PDB file of C-alpha atoms in Angstrom:
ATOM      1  CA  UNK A   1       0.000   0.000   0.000  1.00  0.00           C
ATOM      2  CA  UNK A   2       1.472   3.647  -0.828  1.00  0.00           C
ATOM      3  CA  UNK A   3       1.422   6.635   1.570  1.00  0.00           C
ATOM      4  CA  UNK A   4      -1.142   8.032  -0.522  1.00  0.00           C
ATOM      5  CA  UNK A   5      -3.377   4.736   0.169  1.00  0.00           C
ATOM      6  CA  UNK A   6      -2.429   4.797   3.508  1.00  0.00           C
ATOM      7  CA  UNK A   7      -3.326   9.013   4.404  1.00  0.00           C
ATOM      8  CA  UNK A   8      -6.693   7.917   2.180  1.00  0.00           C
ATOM      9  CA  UNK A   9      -7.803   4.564   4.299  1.00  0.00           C
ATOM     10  CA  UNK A  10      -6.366   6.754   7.869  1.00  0.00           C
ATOM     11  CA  UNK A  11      -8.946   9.782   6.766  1.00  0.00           C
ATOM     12  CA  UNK A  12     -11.756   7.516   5.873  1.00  0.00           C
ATOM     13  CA  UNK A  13     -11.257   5.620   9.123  1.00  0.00           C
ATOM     14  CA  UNK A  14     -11.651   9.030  11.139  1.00  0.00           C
ATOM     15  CA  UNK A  15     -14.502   9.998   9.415  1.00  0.00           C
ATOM     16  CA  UNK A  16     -17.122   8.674  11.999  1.00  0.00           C
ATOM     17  CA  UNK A  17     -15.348  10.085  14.813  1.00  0.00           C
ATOM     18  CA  UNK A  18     -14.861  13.206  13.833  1.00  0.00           C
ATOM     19  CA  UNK A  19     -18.292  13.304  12.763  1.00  0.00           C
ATOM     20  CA  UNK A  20     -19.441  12.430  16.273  1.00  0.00           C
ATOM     21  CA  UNK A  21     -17.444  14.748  17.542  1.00  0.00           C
ATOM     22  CA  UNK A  22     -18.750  17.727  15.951  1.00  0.00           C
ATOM     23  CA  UNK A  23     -22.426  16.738  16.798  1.00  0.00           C
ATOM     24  CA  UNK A  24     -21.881  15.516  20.252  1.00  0.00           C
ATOM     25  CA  UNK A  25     -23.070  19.258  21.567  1.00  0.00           C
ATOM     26  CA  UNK A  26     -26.578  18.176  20.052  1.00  0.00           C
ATOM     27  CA  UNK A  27     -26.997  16.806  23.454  1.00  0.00           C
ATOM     28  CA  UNK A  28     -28.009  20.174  24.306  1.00  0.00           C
ATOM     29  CA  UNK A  29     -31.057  20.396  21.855  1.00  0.00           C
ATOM     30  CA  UNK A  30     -32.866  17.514  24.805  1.00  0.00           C
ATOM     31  CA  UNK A  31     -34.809  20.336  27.419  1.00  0.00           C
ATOM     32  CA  UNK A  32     -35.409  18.289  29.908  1.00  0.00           C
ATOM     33  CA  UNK A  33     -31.769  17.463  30.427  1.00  0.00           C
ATOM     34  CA  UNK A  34     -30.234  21.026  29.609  1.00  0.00           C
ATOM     35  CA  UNK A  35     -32.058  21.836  32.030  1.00  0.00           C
ATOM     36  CA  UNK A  36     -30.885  19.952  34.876  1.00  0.00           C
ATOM     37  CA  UNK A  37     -27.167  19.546  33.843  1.00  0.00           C
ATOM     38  CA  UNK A  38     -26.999  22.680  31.257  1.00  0.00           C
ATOM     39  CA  UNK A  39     -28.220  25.402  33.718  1.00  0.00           C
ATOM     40  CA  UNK A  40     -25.838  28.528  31.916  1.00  0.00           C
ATOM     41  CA  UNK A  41     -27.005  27.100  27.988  1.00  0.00           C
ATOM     42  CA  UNK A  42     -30.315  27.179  29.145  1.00  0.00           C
ATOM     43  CA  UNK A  43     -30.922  30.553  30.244  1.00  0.00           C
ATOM     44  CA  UNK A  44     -31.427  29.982  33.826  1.00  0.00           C
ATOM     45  CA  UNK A  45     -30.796  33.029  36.046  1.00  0.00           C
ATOM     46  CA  UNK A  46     -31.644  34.428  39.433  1.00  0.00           C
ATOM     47  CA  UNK A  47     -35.009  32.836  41.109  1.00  0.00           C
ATOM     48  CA  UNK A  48     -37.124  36.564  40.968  1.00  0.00           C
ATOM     49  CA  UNK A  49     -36.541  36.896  37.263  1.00  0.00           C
ATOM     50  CA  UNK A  50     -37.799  35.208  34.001  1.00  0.00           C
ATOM     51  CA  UNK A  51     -35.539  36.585  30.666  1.00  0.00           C
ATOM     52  CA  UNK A  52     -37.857  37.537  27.669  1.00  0.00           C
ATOM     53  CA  UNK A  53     -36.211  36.859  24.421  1.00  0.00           C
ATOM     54  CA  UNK A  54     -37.724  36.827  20.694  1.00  0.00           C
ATOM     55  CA  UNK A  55     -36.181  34.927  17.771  1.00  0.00           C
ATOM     56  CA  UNK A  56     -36.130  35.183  13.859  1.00  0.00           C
ATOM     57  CA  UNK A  57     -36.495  38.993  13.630  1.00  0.00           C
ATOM     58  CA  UNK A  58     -36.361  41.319  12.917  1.00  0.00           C
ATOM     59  CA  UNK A  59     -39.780  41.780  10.547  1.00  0.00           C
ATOM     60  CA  UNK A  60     -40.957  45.261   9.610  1.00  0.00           C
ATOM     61  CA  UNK A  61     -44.273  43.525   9.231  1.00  0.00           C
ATOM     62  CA  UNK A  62     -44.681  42.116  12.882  1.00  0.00           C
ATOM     63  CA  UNK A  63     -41.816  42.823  15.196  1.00  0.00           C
ATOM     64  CA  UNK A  64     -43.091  46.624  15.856  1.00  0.00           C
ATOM     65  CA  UNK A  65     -46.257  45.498  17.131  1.00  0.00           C
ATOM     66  CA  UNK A  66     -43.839  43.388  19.931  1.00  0.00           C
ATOM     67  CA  UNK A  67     -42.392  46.310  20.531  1.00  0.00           C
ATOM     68  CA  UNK A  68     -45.900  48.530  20.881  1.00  0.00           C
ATOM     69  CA  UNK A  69     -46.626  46.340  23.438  1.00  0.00           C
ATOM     70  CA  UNK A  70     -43.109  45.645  25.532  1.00  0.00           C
ATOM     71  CA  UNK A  71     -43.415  49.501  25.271  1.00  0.00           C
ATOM     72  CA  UNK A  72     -46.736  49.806  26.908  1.00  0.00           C
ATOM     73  CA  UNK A  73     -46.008  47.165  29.464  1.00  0.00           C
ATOM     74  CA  UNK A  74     -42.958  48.969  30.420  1.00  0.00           C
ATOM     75  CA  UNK A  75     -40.532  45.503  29.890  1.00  0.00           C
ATOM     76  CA  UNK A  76     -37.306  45.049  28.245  1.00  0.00           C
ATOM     77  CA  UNK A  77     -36.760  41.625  26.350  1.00  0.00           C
ATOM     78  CA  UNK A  78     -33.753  40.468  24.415  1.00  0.00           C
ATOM     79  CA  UNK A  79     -33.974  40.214  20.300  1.00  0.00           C
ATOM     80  CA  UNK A  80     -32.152  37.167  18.686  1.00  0.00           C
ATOM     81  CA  UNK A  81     -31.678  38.668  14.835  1.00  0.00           C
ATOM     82  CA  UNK A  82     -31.155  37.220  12.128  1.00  0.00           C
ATOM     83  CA  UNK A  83     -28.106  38.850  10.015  1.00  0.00           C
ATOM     84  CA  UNK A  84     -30.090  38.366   6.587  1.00  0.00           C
ATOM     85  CA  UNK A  85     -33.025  39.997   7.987  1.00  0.00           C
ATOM     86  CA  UNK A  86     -31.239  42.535  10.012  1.00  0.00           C
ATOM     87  CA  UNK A  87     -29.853  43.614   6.570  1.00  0.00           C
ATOM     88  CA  UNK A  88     -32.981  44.352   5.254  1.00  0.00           C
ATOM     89  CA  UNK A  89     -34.639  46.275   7.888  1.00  0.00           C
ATOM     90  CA  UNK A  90     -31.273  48.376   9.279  1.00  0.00           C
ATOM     91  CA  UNK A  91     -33.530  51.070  10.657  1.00  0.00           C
ATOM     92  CA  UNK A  92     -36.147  48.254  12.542  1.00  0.00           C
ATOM     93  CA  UNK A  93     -32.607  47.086  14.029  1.00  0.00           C
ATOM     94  CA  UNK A  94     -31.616  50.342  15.287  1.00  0.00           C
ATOM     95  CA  UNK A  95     -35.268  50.863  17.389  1.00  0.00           C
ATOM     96  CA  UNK A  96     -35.223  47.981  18.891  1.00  0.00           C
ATOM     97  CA  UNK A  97     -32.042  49.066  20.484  1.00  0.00           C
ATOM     98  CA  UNK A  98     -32.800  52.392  20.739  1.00  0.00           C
ATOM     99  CA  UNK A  99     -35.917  51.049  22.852  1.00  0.00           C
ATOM    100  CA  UNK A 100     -32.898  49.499  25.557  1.00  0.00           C
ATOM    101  CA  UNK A 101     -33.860  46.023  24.449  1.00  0.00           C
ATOM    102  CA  UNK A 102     -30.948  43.663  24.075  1.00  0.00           C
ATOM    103  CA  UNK A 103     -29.801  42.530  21.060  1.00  0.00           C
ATOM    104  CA  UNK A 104     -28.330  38.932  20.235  1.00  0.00           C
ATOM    105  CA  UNK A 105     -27.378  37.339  16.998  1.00  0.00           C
ATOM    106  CA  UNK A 106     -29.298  34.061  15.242  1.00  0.00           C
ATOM    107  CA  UNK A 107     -26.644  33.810  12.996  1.00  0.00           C
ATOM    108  CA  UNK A 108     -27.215  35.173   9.239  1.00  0.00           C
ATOM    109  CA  UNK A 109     -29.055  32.610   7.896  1.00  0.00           C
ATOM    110  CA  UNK A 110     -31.759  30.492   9.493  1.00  0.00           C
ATOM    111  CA  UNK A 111     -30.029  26.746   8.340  1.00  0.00           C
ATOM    112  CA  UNK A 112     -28.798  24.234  10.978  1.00  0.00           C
ATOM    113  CA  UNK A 113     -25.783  24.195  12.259  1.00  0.00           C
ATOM    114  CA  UNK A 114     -24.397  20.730  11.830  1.00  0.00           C
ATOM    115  CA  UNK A 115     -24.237  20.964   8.224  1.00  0.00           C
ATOM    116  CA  UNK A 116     -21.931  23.441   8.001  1.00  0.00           C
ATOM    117  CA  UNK A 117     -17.746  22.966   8.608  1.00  0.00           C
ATOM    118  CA  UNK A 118     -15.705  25.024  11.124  1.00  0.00           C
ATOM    119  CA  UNK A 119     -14.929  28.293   8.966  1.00  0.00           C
ATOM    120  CA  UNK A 120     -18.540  28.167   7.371  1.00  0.00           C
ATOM    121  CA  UNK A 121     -20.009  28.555  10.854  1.00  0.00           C
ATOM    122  CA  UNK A 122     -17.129  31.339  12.121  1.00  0.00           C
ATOM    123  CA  UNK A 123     -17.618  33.262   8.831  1.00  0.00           C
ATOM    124  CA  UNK A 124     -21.852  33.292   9.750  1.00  0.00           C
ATOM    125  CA  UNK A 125     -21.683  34.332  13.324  1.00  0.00           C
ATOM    126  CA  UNK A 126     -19.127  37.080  12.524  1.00  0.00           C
ATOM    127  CA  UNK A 127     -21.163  38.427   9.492  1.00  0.00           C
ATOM    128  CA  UNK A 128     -24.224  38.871  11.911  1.00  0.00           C
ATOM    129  CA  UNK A 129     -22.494  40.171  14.944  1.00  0.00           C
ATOM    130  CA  UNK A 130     -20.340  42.525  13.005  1.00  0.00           C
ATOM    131  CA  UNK A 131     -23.632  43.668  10.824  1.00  0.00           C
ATOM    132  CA  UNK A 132     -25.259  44.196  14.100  1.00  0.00           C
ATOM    133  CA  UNK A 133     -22.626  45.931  15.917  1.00  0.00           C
ATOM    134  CA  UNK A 134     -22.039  48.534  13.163  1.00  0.00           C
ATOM    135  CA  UNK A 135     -26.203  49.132  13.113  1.00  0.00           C
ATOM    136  CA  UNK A 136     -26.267  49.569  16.802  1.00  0.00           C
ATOM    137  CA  UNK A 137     -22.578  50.975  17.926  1.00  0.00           C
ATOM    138  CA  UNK A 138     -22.391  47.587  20.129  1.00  0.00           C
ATOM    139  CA  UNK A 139     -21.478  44.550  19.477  1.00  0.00           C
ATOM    140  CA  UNK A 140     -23.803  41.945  20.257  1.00  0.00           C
ATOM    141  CA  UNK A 141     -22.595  39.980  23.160  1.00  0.00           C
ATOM    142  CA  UNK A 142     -25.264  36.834  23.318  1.00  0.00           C
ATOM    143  CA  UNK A 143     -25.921  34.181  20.370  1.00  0.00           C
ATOM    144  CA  UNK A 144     -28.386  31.553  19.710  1.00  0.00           C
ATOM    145  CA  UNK A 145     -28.301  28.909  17.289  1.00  0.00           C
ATOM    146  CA  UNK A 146     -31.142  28.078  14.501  1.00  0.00           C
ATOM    147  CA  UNK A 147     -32.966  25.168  15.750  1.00  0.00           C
ATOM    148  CA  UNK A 148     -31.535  25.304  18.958  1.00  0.00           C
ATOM    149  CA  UNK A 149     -28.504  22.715  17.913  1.00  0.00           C
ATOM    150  CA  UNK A 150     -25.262  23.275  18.891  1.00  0.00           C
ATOM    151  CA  UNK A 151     -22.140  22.090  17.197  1.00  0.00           C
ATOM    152  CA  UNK A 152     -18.593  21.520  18.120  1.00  0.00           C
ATOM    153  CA  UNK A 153     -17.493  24.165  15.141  1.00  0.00           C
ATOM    154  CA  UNK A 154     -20.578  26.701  16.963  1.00  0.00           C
ATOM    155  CA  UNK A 155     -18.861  26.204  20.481  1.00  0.00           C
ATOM    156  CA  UNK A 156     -15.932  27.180  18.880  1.00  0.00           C
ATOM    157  CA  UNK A 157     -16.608  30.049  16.767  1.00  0.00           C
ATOM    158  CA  UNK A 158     -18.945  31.505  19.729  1.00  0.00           C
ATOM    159  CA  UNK A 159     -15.749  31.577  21.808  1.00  0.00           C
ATOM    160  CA  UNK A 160     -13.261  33.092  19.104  1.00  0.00           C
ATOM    161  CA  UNK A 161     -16.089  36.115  18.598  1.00  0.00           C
ATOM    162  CA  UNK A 162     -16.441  36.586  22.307  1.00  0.00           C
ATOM    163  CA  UNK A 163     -20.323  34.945  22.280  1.00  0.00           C
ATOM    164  CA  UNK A 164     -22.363  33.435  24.975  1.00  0.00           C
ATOM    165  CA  UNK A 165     -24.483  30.356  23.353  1.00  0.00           C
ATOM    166  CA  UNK A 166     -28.093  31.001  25.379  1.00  0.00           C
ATOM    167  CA  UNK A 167     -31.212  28.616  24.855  1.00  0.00           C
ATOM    168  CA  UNK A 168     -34.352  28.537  26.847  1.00  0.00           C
ATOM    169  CA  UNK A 169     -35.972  26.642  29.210  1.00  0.00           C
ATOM    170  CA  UNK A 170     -39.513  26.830  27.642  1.00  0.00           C
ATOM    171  CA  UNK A 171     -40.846  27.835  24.533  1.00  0.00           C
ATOM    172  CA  UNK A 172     -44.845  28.448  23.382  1.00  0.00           C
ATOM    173  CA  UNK A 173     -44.636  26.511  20.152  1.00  0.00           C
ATOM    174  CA  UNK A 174     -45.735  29.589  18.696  1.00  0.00           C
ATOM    175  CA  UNK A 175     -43.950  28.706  14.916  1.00  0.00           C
ATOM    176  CA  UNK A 176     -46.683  25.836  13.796  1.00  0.00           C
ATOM    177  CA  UNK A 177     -49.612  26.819  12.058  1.00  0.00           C
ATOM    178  CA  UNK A 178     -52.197  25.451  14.559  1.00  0.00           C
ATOM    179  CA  UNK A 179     -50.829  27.400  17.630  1.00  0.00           C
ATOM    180  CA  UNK A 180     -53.194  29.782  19.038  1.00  0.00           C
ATOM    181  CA  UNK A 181     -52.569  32.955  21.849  1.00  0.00           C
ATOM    182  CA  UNK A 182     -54.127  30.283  24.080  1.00  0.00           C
ATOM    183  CA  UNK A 183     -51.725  27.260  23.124  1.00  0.00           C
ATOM    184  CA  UNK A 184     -48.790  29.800  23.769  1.00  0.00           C
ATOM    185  CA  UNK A 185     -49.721  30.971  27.138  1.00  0.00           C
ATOM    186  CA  UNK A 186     -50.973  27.211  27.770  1.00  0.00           C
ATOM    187  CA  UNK A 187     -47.443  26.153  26.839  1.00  0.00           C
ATOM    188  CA  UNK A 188     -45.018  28.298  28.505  1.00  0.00           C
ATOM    189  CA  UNK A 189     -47.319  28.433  31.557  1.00  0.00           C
ATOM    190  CA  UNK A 190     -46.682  24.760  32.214  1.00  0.00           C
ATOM    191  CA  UNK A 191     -42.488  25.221  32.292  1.00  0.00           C
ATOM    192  CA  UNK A 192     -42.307  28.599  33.497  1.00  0.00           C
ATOM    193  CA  UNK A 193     -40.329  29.546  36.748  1.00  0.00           C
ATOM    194  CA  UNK A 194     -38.174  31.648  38.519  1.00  0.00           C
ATOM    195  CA  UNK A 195     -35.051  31.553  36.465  1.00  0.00           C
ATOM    196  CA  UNK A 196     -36.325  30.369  33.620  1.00  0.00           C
ATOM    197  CA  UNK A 197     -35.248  31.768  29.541  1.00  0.00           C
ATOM    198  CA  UNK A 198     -38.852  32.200  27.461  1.00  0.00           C
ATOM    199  CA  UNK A 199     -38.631  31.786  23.882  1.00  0.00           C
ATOM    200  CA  UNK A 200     -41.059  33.417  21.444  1.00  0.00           C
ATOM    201  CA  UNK A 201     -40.825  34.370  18.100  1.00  0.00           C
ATOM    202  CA  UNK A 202     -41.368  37.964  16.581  1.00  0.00           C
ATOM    203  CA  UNK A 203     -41.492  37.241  12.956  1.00  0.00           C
ATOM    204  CA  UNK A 204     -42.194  34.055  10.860  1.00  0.00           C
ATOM    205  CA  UNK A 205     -39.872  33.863   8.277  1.00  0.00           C
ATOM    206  CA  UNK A 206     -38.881  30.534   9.212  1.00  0.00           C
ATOM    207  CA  UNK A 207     -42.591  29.173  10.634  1.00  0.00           C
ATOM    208  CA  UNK A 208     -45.703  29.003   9.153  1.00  0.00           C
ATOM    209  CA  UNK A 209     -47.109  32.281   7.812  1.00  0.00           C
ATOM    210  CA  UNK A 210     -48.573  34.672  10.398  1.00  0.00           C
ATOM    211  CA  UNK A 211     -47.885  32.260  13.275  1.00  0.00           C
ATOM    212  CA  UNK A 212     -46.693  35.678  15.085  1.00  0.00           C
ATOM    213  CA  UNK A 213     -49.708  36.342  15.730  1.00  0.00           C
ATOM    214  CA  UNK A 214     -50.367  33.675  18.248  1.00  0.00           C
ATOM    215  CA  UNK A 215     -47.061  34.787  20.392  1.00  0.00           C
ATOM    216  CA  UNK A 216     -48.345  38.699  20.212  1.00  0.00           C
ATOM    217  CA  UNK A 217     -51.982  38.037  21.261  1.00  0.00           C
ATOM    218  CA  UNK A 218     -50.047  35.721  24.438  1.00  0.00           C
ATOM    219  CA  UNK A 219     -47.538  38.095  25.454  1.00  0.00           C
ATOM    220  CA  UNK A 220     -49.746  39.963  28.220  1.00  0.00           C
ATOM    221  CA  UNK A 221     -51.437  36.652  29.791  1.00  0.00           C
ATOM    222  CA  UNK A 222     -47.477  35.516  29.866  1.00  0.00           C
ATOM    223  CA  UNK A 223     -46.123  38.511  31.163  1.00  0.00           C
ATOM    224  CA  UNK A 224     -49.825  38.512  33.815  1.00  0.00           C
ATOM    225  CA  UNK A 225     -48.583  35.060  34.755  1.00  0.00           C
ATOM    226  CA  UNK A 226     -45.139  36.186  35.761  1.00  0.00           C
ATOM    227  CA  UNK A 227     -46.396  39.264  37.839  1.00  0.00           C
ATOM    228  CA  UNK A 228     -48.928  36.813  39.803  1.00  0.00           C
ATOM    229  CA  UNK A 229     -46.520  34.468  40.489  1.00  0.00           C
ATOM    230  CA  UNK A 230     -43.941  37.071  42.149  1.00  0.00           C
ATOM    231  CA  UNK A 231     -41.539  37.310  38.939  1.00  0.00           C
ATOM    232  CA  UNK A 232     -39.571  40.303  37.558  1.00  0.00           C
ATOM    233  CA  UNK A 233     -39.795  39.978  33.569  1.00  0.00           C
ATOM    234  CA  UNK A 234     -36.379  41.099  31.405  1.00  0.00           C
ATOM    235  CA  UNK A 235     -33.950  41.122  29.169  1.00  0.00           C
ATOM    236  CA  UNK A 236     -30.820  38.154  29.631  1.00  0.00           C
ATOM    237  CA  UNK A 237     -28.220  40.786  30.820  1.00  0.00           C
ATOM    238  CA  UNK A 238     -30.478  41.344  33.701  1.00  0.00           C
ATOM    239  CA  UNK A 239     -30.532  37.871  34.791  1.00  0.00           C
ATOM    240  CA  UNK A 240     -27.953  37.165  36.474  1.00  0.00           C
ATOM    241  CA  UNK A 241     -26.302  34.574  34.416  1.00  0.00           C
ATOM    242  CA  UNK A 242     -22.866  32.796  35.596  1.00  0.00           C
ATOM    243  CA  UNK A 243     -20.136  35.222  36.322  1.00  0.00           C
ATOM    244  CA  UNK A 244     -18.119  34.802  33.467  1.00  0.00           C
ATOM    245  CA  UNK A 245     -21.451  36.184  31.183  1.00  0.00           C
ATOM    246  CA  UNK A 246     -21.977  38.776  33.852  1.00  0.00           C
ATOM    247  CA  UNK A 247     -18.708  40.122  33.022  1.00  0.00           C
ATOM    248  CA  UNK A 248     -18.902  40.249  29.567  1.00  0.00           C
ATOM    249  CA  UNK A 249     -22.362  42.005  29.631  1.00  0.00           C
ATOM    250  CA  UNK A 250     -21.005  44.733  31.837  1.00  0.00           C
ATOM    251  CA  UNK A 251     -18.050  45.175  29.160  1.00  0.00           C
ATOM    252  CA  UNK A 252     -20.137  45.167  26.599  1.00  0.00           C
ATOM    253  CA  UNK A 253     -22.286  47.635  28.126  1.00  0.00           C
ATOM    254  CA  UNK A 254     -19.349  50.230  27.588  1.00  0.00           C
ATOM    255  CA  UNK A 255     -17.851  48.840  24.677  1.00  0.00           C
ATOM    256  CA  UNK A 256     -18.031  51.077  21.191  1.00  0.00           C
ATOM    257  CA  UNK A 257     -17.243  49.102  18.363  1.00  0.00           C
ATOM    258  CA  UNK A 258     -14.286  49.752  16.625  1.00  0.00           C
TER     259      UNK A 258
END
């Protein structure tokens, strides 16, 4: 056999592990068990607050009526955008910062993250935070990935750019076509507590169409159901993640982009 055979039958033989390698994060994607043994991936903070955050925007169409009401209700939430829509509504980007929400990245395009390599994935999270940063004068500190699905490449890439991977700990299934405001509220009801990461979505470019709606019209009854059960409602940085994301949130509270 020549060295060439032999680099050939090596790299075919390392195939499998390496591909288990770079999907063993998917782990994460289980709730039940991110929860328990994931606390900082899942969002969970101090017991007295619940963190607010929206995916998928932002959407000229729908995400100003989220902010007509966070406005009116007096609460801060935190944005996961989307670089490829963030590109296309620059100005939408700027209010919702300009309103003192807090603004994470989704990555720039809405496709899962363990089909893509190492420098695919790096090259998407720095398009969207950079597009971001220069919008708002701040780099995003916070990322979420489509899907929820973490990768061995994301891990990596979210460390190079300085990014805090954040899930949730429940959701309102507010992306199908058959949810309703009812379903939503029903559905983060039954996992909510103190500490816990709410996931809703302000736009539905990547659910069925005008499944926004049904997260909108449950907003109130969820934010109702945190007030009666004793719960401050918020944006991450105020809730009191682990240390190290402390830290960075306080830096990047000061930090102009360059």
């Amino acid at each position: 056999m020549t060295t060439a055979q032999l680099i050939r039958t090596a790299a075919r033989a390392a195939l499998p592990a390496l591909a288990a390698a770079h999907a063993a994060p998917v782990i994460s994607t289980f709730g039940p068990l991110r929860n328990r043994v994931m606390p900082r991936l899942s969002g969970r903070g101090r017991a007295d607050h619940v963190a607010l955050t929206f995916d998928d925007g932002p959407d000229p169409l729908s995400t100003p009526l989220f902010l007509r009401l966070l406005a009116d209700r007096r609460v801060h939430a935190t944005f996961f955008l989307l670089g490829s829509e963030a590109r296309r509504s620059p100005g939408l980007v700027r209010e919702i910062a300009a309103a003192g929400h807090e603004i994470g990245i989704h990555g720039w395009l809405h496709r899962p993250l363990l089909l893509r390599g190492p420098r695919a994935t790096y090259d998407d999270f720095a398009r969207a935070r950079d597009l971001v940063g220069d919008l708002t004068g701040r780099r995003p500190l916070l990322f979420r990935p489509p899907y929820g699905v973490m990768s061995t490449a994301a891990h990596l890439a979210a460390r190079r750019l300085d990014l805090t991977p954040v899930l949730w700990t429940c959701w309102g299934e507010d992306w199908t076509a058959r949810a309703t405001p009812e379903s939503v509220h029903r559905t983060v009801a039954a996992d909510l507590d103190g500490g816990g990461t709410i996931l809703l979505h302000d736009s539905d470019c990547t659910s069925a169409p005008g499944a926004w709606r049904s997260a909108l019209g449950a907003l109130p009854r969820i934010l109702d159901t945190c007030e009666q059960r004793g719960y401050a409602v918020g944006p991450l940085r105020d809730h009191g993640l682990s240390r190290p994301a402390a830290e960075r949130h306080r830096r990047g509270a000061t930090q102009e982009v360059t």
